[in-house]
Coordinates of C-alpha atoms and ligand atoms in Angstrom, one line a residue:
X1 CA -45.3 -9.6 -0.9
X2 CA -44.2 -9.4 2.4
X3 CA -41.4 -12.3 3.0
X4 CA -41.2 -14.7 5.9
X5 CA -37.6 -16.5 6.3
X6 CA -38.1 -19.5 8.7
X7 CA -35.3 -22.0 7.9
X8 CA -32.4 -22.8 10.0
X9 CA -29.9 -20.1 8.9
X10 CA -29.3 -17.7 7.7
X11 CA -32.1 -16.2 10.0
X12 CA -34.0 -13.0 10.0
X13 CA -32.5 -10.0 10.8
X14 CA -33.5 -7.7 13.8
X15 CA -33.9 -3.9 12.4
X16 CA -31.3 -2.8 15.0
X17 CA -29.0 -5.3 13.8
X18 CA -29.2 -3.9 10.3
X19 CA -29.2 -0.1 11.0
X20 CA -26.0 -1.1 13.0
X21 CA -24.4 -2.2 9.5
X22 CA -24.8 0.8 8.1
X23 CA -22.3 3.1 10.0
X24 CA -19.4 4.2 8.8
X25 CA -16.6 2.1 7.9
X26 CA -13.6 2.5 10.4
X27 CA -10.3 1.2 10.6
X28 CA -9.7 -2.1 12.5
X29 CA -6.4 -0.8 13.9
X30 CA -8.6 2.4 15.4
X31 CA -8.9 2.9 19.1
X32 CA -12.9 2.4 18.2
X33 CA -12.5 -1.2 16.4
X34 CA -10.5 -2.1 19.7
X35 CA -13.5 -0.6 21.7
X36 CA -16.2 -2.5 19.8
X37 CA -14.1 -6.1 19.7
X38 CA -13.7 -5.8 23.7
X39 CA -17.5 -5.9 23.6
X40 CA -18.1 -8.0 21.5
X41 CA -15.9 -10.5 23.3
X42 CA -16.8 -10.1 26.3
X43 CA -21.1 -10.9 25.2
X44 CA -19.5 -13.5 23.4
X45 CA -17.9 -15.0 26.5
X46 CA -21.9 -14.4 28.1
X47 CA -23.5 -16.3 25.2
X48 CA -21.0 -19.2 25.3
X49 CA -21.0 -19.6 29.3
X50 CA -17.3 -19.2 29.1
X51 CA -14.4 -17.8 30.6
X52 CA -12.3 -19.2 27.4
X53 CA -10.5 -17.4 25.0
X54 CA -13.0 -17.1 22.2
X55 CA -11.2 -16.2 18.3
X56 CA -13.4 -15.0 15.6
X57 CA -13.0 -15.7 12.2
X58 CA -14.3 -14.3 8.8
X59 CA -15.9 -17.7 7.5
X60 CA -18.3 -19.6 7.7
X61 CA -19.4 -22.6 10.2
X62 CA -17.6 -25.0 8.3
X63 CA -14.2 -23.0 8.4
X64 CA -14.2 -22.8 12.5
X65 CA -14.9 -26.7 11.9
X66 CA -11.8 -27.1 9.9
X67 CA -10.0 -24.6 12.4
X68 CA -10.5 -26.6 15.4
X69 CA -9.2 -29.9 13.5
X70 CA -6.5 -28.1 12.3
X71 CA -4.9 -26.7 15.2
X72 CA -5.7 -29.6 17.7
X73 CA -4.4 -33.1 15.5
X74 CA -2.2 -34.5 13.1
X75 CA -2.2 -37.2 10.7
X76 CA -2.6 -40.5 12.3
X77 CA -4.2 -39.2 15.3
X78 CA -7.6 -40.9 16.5
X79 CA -10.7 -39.2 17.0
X80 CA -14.5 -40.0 17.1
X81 CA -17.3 -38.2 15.1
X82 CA -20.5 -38.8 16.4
X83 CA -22.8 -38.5 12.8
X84 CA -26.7 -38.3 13.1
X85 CA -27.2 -36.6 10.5
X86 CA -24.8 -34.2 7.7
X87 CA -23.3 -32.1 9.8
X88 CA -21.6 -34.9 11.8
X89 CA -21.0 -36.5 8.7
X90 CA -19.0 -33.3 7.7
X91 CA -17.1 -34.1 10.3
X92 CA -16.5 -36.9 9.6
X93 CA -14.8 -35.5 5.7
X94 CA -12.9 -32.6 7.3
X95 CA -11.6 -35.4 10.0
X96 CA -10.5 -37.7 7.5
X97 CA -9.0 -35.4 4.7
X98 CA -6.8 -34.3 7.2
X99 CA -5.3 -37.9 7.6
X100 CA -6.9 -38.2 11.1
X101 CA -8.1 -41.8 11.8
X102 CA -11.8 -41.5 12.3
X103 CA -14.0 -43.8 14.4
X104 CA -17.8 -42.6 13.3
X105 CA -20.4 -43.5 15.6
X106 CA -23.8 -43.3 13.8
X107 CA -27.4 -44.0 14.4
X108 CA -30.8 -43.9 11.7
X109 CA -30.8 -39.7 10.8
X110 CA -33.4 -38.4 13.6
X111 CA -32.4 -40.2 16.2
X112 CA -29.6 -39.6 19.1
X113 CA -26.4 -41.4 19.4
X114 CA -26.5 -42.5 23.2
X115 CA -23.2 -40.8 25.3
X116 CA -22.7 -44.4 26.7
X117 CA -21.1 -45.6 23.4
X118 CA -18.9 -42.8 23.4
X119 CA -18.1 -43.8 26.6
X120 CA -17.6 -47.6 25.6
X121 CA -15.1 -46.3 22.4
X122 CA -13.4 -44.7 24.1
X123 CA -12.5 -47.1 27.2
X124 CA -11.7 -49.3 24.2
X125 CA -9.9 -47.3 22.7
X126 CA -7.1 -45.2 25.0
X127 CA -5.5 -43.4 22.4
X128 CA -8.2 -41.7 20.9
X129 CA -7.1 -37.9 21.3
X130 CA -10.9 -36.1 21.0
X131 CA -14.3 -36.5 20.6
X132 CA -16.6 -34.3 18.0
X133 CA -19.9 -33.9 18.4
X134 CA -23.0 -31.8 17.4
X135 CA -25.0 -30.1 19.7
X136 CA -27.9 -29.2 17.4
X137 CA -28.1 -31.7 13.8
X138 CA -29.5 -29.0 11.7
X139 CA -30.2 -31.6 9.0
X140 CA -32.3 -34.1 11.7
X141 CA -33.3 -31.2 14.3
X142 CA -32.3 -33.2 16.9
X143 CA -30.3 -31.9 20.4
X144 CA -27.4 -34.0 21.7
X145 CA -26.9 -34.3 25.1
X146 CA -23.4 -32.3 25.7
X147 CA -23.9 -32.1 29.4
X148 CA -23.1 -35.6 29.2
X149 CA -20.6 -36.2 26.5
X150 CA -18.4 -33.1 28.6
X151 CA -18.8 -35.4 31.4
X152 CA -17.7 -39.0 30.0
X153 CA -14.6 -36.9 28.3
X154 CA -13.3 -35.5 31.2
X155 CA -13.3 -38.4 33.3
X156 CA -11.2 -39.9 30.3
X157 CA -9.0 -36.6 29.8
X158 CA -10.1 -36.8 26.0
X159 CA -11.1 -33.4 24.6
X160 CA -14.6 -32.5 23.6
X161 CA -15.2 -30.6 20.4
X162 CA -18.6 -29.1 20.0
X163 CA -20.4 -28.2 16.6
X164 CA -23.0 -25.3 17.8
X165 CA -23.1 -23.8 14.8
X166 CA -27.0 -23.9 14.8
X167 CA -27.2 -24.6 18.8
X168 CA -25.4 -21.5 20.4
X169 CA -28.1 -18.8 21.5
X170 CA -30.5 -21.1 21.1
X171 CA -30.2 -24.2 23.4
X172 CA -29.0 -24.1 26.9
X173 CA -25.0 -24.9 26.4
X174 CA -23.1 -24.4 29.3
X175 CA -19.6 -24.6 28.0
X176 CA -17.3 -23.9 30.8
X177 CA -19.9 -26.2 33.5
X178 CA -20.2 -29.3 31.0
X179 CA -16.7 -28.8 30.6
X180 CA -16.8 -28.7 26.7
X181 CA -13.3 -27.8 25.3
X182 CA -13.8 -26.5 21.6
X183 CA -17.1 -24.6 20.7
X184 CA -17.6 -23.9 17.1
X185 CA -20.0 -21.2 15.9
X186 CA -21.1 -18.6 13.6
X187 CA -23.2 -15.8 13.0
X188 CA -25.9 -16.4 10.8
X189 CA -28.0 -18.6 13.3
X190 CA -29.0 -18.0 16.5
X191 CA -26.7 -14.8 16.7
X192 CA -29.1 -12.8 14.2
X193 CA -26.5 -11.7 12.3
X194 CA -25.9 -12.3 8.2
X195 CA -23.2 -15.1 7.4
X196 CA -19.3 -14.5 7.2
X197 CA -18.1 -14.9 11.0
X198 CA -17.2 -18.0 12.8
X199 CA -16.3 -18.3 16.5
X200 CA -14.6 -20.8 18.3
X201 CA -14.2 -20.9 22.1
X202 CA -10.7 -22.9 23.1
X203 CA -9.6 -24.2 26.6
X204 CA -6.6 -24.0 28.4
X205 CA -5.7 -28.2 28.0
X206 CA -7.2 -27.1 23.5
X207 CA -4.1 -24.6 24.0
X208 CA -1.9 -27.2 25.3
X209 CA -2.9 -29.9 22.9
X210 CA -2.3 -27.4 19.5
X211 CA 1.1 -26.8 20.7
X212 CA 2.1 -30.2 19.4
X213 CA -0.7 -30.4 16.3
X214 CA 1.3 -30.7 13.0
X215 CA -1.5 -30.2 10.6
X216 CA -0.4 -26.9 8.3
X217 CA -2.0 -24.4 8.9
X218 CA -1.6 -20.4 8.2
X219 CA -4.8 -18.5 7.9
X220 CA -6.7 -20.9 10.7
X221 CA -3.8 -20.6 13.1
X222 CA -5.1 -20.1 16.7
X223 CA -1.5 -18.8 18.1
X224 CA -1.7 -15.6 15.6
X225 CA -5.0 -14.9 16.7
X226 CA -4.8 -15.1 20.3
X227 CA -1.3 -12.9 19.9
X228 CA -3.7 -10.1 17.8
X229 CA -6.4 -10.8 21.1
X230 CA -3.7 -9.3 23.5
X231 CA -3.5 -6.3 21.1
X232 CA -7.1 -5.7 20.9
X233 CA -7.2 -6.4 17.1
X234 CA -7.7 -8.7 14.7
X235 CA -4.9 -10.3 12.5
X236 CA -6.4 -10.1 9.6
X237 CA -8.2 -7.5 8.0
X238 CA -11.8 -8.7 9.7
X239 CA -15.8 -8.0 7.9
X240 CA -15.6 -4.3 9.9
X241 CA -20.0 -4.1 9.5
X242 CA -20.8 -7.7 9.8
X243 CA -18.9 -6.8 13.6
X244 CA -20.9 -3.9 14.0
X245 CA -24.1 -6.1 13.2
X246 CA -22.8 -8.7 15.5
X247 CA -22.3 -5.9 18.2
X248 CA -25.9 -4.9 18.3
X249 CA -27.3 -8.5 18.2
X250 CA -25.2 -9.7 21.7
X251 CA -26.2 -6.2 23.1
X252 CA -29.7 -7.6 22.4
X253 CA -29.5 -10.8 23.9
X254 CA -27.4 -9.7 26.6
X255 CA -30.1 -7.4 27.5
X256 CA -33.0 -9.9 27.6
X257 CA -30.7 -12.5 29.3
X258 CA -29.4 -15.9 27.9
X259 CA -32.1 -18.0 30.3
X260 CA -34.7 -16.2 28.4
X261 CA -33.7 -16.9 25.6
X262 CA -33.1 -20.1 25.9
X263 CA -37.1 -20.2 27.4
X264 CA -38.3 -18.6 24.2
X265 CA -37.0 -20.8 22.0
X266 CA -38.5 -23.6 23.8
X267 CA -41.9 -22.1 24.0
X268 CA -41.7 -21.2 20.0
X269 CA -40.3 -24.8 19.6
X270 CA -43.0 -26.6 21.4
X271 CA -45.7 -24.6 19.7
X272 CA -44.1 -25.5 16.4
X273 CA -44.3 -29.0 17.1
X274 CA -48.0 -29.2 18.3
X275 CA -48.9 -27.0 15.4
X276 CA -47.2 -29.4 12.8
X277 CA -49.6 -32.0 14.9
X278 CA -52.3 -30.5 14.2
X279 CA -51.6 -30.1 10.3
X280 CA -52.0 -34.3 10.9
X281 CA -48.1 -34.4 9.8
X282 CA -45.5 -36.3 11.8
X283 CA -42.4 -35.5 13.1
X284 CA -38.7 -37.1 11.7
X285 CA -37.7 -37.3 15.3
X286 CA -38.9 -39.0 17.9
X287 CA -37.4 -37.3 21.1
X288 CA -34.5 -35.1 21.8
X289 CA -36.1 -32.3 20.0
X290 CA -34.0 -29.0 19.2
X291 CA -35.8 -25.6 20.1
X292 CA -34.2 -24.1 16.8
X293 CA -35.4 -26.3 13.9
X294 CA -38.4 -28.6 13.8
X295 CA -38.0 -31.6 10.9
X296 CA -41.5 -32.7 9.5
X297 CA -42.2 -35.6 7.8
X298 CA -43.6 -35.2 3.9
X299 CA -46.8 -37.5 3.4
X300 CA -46.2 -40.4 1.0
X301 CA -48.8 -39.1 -1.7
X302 CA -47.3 -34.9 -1.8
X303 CA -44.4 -33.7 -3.6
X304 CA -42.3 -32.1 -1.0
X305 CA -40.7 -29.5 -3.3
X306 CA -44.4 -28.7 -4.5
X307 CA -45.1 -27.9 -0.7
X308 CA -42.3 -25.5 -0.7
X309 CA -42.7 -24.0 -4.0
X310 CA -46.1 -22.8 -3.1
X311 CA -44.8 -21.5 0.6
X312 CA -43.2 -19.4 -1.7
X313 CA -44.5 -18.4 -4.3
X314 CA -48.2 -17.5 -3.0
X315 CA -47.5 -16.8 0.3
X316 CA -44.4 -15.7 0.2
X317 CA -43.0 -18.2 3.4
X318 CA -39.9 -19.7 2.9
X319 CA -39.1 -23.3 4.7
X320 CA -36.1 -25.6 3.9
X321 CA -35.8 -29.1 2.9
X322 CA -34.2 -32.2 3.8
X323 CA -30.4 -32.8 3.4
X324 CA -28.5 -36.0 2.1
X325 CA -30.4 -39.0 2.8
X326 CA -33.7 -36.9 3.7
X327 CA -33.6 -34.9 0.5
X328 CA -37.2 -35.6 -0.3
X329 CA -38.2 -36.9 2.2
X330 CA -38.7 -34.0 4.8
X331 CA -39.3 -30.5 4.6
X332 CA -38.1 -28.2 8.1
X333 CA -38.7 -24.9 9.6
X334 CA -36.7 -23.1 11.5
X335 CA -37.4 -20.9 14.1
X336 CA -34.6 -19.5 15.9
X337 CA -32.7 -16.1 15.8
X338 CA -35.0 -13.4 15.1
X339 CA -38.2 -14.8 14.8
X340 CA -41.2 -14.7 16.9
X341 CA -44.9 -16.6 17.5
X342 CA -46.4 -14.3 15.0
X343 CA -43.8 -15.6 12.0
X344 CA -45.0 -19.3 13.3
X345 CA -48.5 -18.5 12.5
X346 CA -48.1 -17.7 9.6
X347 CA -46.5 -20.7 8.6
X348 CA -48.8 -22.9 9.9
X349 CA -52.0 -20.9 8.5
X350 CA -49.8 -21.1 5.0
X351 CA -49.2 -24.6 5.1
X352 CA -52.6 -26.0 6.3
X353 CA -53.7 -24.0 3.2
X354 CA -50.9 -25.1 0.9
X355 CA -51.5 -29.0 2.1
X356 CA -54.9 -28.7 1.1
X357 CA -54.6 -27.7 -2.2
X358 CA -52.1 -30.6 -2.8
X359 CA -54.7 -33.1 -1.3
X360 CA -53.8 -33.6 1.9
X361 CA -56.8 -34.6 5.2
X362 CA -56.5 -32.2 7.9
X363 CA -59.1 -30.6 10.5
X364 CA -59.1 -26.8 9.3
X365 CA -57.5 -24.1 11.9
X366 CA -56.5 -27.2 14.3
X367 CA -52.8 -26.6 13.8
X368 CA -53.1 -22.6 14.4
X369 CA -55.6 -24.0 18.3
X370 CA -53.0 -26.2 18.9
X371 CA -50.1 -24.1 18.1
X372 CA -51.2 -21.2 20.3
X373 CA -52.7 -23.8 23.7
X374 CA -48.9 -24.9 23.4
X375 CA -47.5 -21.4 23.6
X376 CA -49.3 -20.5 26.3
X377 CA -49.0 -23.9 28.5
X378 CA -45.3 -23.3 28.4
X379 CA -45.2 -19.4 29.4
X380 CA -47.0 -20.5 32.0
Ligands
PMP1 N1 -22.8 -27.3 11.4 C1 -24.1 -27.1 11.6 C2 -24.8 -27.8 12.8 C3 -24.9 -26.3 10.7 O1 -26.2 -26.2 10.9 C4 -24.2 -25.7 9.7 C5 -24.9 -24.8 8.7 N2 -26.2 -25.2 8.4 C6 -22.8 -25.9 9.5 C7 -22.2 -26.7 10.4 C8 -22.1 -25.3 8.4 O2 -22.0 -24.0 8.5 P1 -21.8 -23.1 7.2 O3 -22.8 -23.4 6.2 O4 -21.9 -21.7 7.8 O5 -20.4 -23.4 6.7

């Protein structure tokens, strides 16, 4: 059966991506690993809307999240973690088993924390030494407003850490404009490539502030990386095909242009959303929608993990569920990386079929109409 991954990492794979991971392995002391990691930096630098230095590292999202904590704090310090949902919450965990004094700033799972009660903390607060925030909650599918948060933290000299693990290549983020200090992300999202790389883009005051950090720290230490950066290599013996994968997936973006990008995933997004409409199902959040993940709503009277076992299992369409507190409660689809209006139809066409074998009232093909008026209206 032919297999349809739409959840919010690890995405799809684009053929070219995965022919690239099939060359020869090389050295990553060679002349041609130096080669491929100036390009690969440099399309990183395009995707992130930076002129930072940006280090990679062979982990997942959550070890560029512990990176950034570790080389920017130290026990006692204060910072804020906004937490709509579990990512922030992990945050919030990595934040405090590192002794830092934590100030979480929450709001109901599917909603947005407003940037004026960062603003508000921290003019109450003067010591508080950065600010971590979200830009995507995978777990709510809700955008937060980074233009804003950069803005508030600059005019307060705090320093902005930024959580686009499932938000870079896929919602505008304009890291050097907003003025956003510490971007975190990884491969296995909107970068179309499998999991095992994380990336973290650091400015010039992040550089100043980890001078005096005294969290320990070897493997995660920015100053042996950016040393290694000089060189043109890596300090540590790096995942030599996930690279080449990564290679071919910026030369891919590059060449259709981040604006696009950022376009398409609005337009797949939007169609998403009327499609789920038109299944008669409702959506967790109420605003702020991210173009990457939509989070639905299970009826009162279906078994969620029924809904996605028969995705599965007879149509061979795989969606996730909730997280913590939503375990249950929702079910999500994700639709960024490689994926494309085609993937959506299918499944919507599979779940207006699945929900009416479980029971569930809905107008036959209106989610499929609805799905594809929407995609239109916003190409237009
Ligand atoms: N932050 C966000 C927003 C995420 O979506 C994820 C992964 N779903 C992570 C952090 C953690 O990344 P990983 O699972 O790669 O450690």
């Amino acid at each position: 059966m032919k297999k349809y991954l739409l959840i919010p990492g690890p995405t799809p794979i684009p053929p070219r991506v995965s022919k690239a991971m099939t060359q020869p392995m090389i050295g990553h002391r060679s002349p041609e690993y130096s080669e491929i990691l100036k390009r690969v930096f440099e399309n990183l630098k395009y995707v992130f809307q930076t002129e930072n230095d940006i280090l990679v590292f062979s982990s997942s999202g959550t070890g560029g999240m512990e990176a950034s904590i570790v080389n920017l704090l130290s026990p006692g310090d204060k910072a804020i973690a906004l937490a709509g949902g579990a990512f922030g919450e992990r945050f919030v965990k990595i934040l405090k088993s590192f002794g830092v004094e934590v100030i979480p700033l929450r709001c109901e799972w599917g909603e947005v924390i407003d940037s004026k009660l960062v603003a508000r903390e921290l003019d109450r607060n003067r010591d508080i030494r950065a600010v971590f925030a979200t830009l995507v909650e995978t777990s709510t599918g809700v955008v937060s407003d980074i233009r804003s948060l950069g803005k508030i933290c600059r005019e307060r000299k705090t320093l902005l850490v930024v959580d686009a693990v499932s938000g870079l290549g896929v919602e505008e983020l304009r890291t050097d404009d907003w003025g956003v200090d510490v971007v975190i992300s990884a491969s296995q999202k909107g970068l179309m490539t499998p999991p095992g790389l994380s990336f973290i883009s650091i400015s010039e005051r992040t550089w100043e502030a980890s001078e005096t950090s005294r969290i320990y720290r070897f493997y995660w230490d920015f100053k042996a990386y950016r040393e290694f950066l000089e060189k043109g290599q890596p300090p540590y013996t790096p995942p030599v095909s996930l690279v080449f994968g990564l290679d071919e997936a910026l030369k891919m973006i590059r060449e259709k242009g981040m604006e696009k990008v950022w376009e398409c995933q609005k337009r797949l997004a939007q169609a998403t959303r009327e499609g789920v409409k038109g299944l008669d199902l409702q959506l967790l959040a109420k605003g702020s929608f991210s173009n990457g993940v939509t989070a639905i709503k299970i009826p009162e009277n279906i078994d969620g993990l029924e809904i996605l076992k028969r995705l599965r299992e007879k149509y061979g369409v795989t969606l996730a569920g909730g997280q913590g507190q939503l375990k249950g409660k929702i079910f999500r689809i994700g639709h960024m990386g490689y994926i494309q209006f085609k993937d959506i139809l299918v499944a919507l066409g599979s779940l207006e079929k699945t929900l009416l074998s479980l029971g569930h009232r809905l107008k036959r093909g209106e989610a499929i109409r609805r799905a594809k008026e929407a995609y239109q209206r916003v190409g237009e």
